[in-house]
């Protein structure tokens, strides 16, 4: 489970590092400046790759390392999904893609990762 979610984080992270504007486009965000590209690369790219590394490492490390990584990443994913739900309550309805599609992935990821904690 940790490796599966790690692959998803790695994919997101590498995609954000390579093509920040393409990653942001489904959300209607404009990534037109070096500063905005840097932000996408840092938050989605660098963070995503780092989380993937933690998940891969903990998948093979076992013990307390596995539990700590699973709890941290699981709650982070649940928090991301929770933020989308709160936004839906405050901002109103949106199409399924991209918001609810990613909310679903975040919730499934949270459940999978927390299951091995």
PDB file of C-alpha atoms in Angstrom:
ATOM      1  CA  UNK A   1       0.000   0.000   0.000  1.00  0.00           C
ATOM      2  CA  UNK A   2       2.791   2.406   0.886  1.00  0.00           C
ATOM      3  CA  UNK A   3       4.533   1.794  -2.433  1.00  0.00           C
ATOM      4  CA  UNK A   4       1.299   2.248  -4.396  1.00  0.00           C
ATOM      5  CA  UNK A   5       0.599   5.622  -2.813  1.00  0.00           C
ATOM      6  CA  UNK A   6       4.309   6.438  -3.151  1.00  0.00           C
ATOM      7  CA  UNK A   7       4.119   5.855  -6.901  1.00  0.00           C
ATOM      8  CA  UNK A   8       1.187   8.292  -7.121  1.00  0.00           C
ATOM      9  CA  UNK A   9       3.105  10.941  -5.180  1.00  0.00           C
ATOM     10  CA  UNK A  10       6.208  10.351  -7.316  1.00  0.00           C
ATOM     11  CA  UNK A  11       4.172  10.701 -10.498  1.00  0.00           C
ATOM     12  CA  UNK A  12       2.560  13.937  -9.331  1.00  0.00           C
ATOM     13  CA  UNK A  13       5.872  15.300  -8.109  1.00  0.00           C
ATOM     14  CA  UNK A  14       7.825  14.515 -11.259  1.00  0.00           C
ATOM     15  CA  UNK A  15       5.028  15.870 -13.444  1.00  0.00           C
ATOM     16  CA  UNK A  16       4.952  19.113 -11.439  1.00  0.00           C
ATOM     17  CA  UNK A  17       8.721  19.481 -11.687  1.00  0.00           C
ATOM     18  CA  UNK A  18       8.665  18.940 -15.460  1.00  0.00           C
ATOM     19  CA  UNK A  19       5.455  20.744 -16.430  1.00  0.00           C
ATOM     20  CA  UNK A  20       4.090  23.027 -13.693  1.00  0.00           C
ATOM     21  CA  UNK A  21       1.672  24.874 -15.981  1.00  0.00           C
ATOM     22  CA  UNK A  22       0.159  21.623 -17.254  1.00  0.00           C
ATOM     23  CA  UNK A  23      -0.341  20.376 -13.695  1.00  0.00           C
ATOM     24  CA  UNK A  24      -2.158  23.582 -12.693  1.00  0.00           C
ATOM     25  CA  UNK A  25      -4.254  23.946 -15.864  1.00  0.00           C
ATOM     26  CA  UNK A  26      -7.198  21.661 -14.842  1.00  0.00           C
ATOM     27  CA  UNK A  27      -7.754  23.897 -11.803  1.00  0.00           C
ATOM     28  CA  UNK A  28      -7.957  27.061 -13.902  1.00  0.00           C
ATOM     29  CA  UNK A  29      -4.709  28.395 -12.492  1.00  0.00           C
ATOM     30  CA  UNK A  30      -2.399  30.534 -14.585  1.00  0.00           C
ATOM     31  CA  UNK A  31       1.264  29.752 -14.168  1.00  0.00           C
ATOM     32  CA  UNK A  32       2.810  32.552 -16.185  1.00  0.00           C
ATOM     33  CA  UNK A  33       5.766  33.720 -14.121  1.00  0.00           C
ATOM     34  CA  UNK A  34       8.964  32.188 -12.818  1.00  0.00           C
ATOM     35  CA  UNK A  35       7.678  32.700  -9.268  1.00  0.00           C
ATOM     36  CA  UNK A  36       4.427  30.823  -9.930  1.00  0.00           C
ATOM     37  CA  UNK A  37       6.290  27.973 -11.671  1.00  0.00           C
ATOM     38  CA  UNK A  38       8.669  27.818  -8.719  1.00  0.00           C
ATOM     39  CA  UNK A  39       5.737  27.531  -6.310  1.00  0.00           C
ATOM     40  CA  UNK A  40       4.168  24.637  -8.238  1.00  0.00           C
ATOM     41  CA  UNK A  41       7.545  22.909  -8.548  1.00  0.00           C
ATOM     42  CA  UNK A  42       8.223  23.322  -4.819  1.00  0.00           C
ATOM     43  CA  UNK A  43       4.835  22.444  -3.323  1.00  0.00           C
ATOM     44  CA  UNK A  44       3.616  19.814  -5.778  1.00  0.00           C
ATOM     45  CA  UNK A  45       6.946  18.732  -7.217  1.00  0.00           C
ATOM     46  CA  UNK A  46       9.549  18.717  -4.493  1.00  0.00           C
ATOM     47  CA  UNK A  47       7.102  17.872  -1.724  1.00  0.00           C
ATOM     48  CA  UNK A  48       5.495  15.092  -3.781  1.00  0.00           C
ATOM     49  CA  UNK A  49       8.848  13.489  -4.560  1.00  0.00           C
ATOM     50  CA  UNK A  50       9.908  13.803  -0.899  1.00  0.00           C
ATOM     51  CA  UNK A  51       6.698  12.143   0.325  1.00  0.00           C
ATOM     52  CA  UNK A  52       7.199   9.363  -2.220  1.00  0.00           C
ATOM     53  CA  UNK A  53      10.711   8.843  -0.873  1.00  0.00           C
ATOM     54  CA  UNK A  54       9.441   8.610   2.703  1.00  0.00           C
ATOM     55  CA  UNK A  55       6.777   6.107   1.677  1.00  0.00           C
ATOM     56  CA  UNK A  56       9.236   3.929  -0.272  1.00  0.00           C
ATOM     57  CA  UNK A  57      11.769   4.037   2.542  1.00  0.00           C
ATOM     58  CA  UNK A  58       9.210   3.192   5.194  1.00  0.00           C
ATOM     59  CA  UNK A  59       7.713   0.394   3.084  1.00  0.00           C
ATOM     60  CA  UNK A  60      10.988  -1.475   3.429  1.00  0.00           C
ATOM     61  CA  UNK A  61      12.048  -0.130   6.839  1.00  0.00           C
ATOM     62  CA  UNK A  62       9.158  -1.505   8.859  1.00  0.00           C
ATOM     63  CA  UNK A  63       8.480  -0.943  12.537  1.00  0.00           C
ATOM     64  CA  UNK A  64       8.073   2.507  13.971  1.00  0.00           C
ATOM     65  CA  UNK A  65       9.315   4.132  10.778  1.00  0.00           C
ATOM     66  CA  UNK A  66       6.480   2.558   8.809  1.00  0.00           C
ATOM     67  CA  UNK A  67       3.858   3.536  11.377  1.00  0.00           C
ATOM     68  CA  UNK A  68       5.103   7.110  11.651  1.00  0.00           C
ATOM     69  CA  UNK A  69       5.253   7.625   7.892  1.00  0.00           C
ATOM     70  CA  UNK A  70       1.853   6.025   7.370  1.00  0.00           C
ATOM     71  CA  UNK A  71       0.223   8.173  10.042  1.00  0.00           C
ATOM     72  CA  UNK A  72       1.822  11.363   8.754  1.00  0.00           C
ATOM     73  CA  UNK A  73       1.023  10.809   5.084  1.00  0.00           C
ATOM     74  CA  UNK A  74      -2.402   9.321   5.810  1.00  0.00           C
ATOM     75  CA  UNK A  75      -3.479  12.306   7.873  1.00  0.00           C
ATOM     76  CA  UNK A  76      -1.980  14.709   5.313  1.00  0.00           C
ATOM     77  CA  UNK A  77      -4.057  13.078   2.570  1.00  0.00           C
ATOM     78  CA  UNK A  78      -7.157  13.167   4.761  1.00  0.00           C
ATOM     79  CA  UNK A  79      -6.480  16.844   5.441  1.00  0.00           C
ATOM     80  CA  UNK A  80      -6.200  17.572   1.722  1.00  0.00           C
ATOM     81  CA  UNK A  81      -9.533  15.859   1.091  1.00  0.00           C
ATOM     82  CA  UNK A  82     -11.034  17.704   4.055  1.00  0.00           C
ATOM     83  CA  UNK A  83      -9.895  21.016   2.604  1.00  0.00           C
ATOM     84  CA  UNK A  84     -11.709  20.191  -0.626  1.00  0.00           C
ATOM     85  CA  UNK A  85     -14.893  19.343   1.288  1.00  0.00           C
ATOM     86  CA  UNK A  86     -14.699  22.606   3.243  1.00  0.00           C
ATOM     87  CA  UNK A  87     -14.137  24.497   0.010  1.00  0.00           C
ATOM     88  CA  UNK A  88     -17.175  22.779  -1.469  1.00  0.00           C
ATOM     89  CA  UNK A  89     -19.279  23.883   1.485  1.00  0.00           C
ATOM     90  CA  UNK A  90     -18.023  27.465   1.349  1.00  0.00           C
ATOM     91  CA  UNK A  91     -17.569  27.970  -2.391  1.00  0.00           C
ATOM     92  CA  UNK A  92     -20.418  25.858  -3.725  1.00  0.00           C
ATOM     93  CA  UNK A  93     -20.650  23.047  -6.215  1.00  0.00           C
ATOM     94  CA  UNK A  94     -17.939  22.253  -8.726  1.00  0.00           C
ATOM     95  CA  UNK A  95     -17.615  19.664 -11.463  1.00  0.00           C
ATOM     96  CA  UNK A  96     -16.426  16.187 -10.484  1.00  0.00           C
ATOM     97  CA  UNK A  97     -13.100  16.742 -12.264  1.00  0.00           C
ATOM     98  CA  UNK A  98     -10.718  17.950 -10.999  1.00  0.00           C
ATOM     99  CA  UNK A  99     -11.808  18.731  -7.421  1.00  0.00           C
ATOM    100  CA  UNK A 100     -13.876  15.687  -6.483  1.00  0.00           C
ATOM    101  CA  UNK A 101     -11.763  13.331  -8.564  1.00  0.00           C
ATOM    102  CA  UNK A 102      -8.684  14.292  -6.545  1.00  0.00           C
ATOM    103  CA  UNK A 103     -10.678  14.317  -3.313  1.00  0.00           C
ATOM    104  CA  UNK A 104     -11.590  10.693  -4.018  1.00  0.00           C
ATOM    105  CA  UNK A 105      -7.971   9.770  -4.682  1.00  0.00           C
ATOM    106  CA  UNK A 106      -6.876  11.528  -1.495  1.00  0.00           C
ATOM    107  CA  UNK A 107      -9.494   9.713   0.582  1.00  0.00           C
ATOM    108  CA  UNK A 108      -8.619   6.302  -0.884  1.00  0.00           C
ATOM    109  CA  UNK A 109      -4.916   7.040  -0.392  1.00  0.00           C
ATOM    110  CA  UNK A 110      -5.531   8.045   3.219  1.00  0.00           C
ATOM    111  CA  UNK A 111      -7.430   4.837   3.941  1.00  0.00           C
ATOM    112  CA  UNK A 112      -4.786   2.661   2.243  1.00  0.00           C
ATOM    113  CA  UNK A 113      -1.868   4.291   4.020  1.00  0.00           C
ATOM    114  CA  UNK A 114      -3.538   4.454   7.424  1.00  0.00           C
ATOM    115  CA  UNK A 115      -4.444   0.764   7.113  1.00  0.00           C
ATOM    116  CA  UNK A 116      -0.759  -0.156   7.404  1.00  0.00           C
ATOM    117  CA  UNK A 117       0.001   2.249  10.273  1.00  0.00           C
TER     118      UNK A 117
END
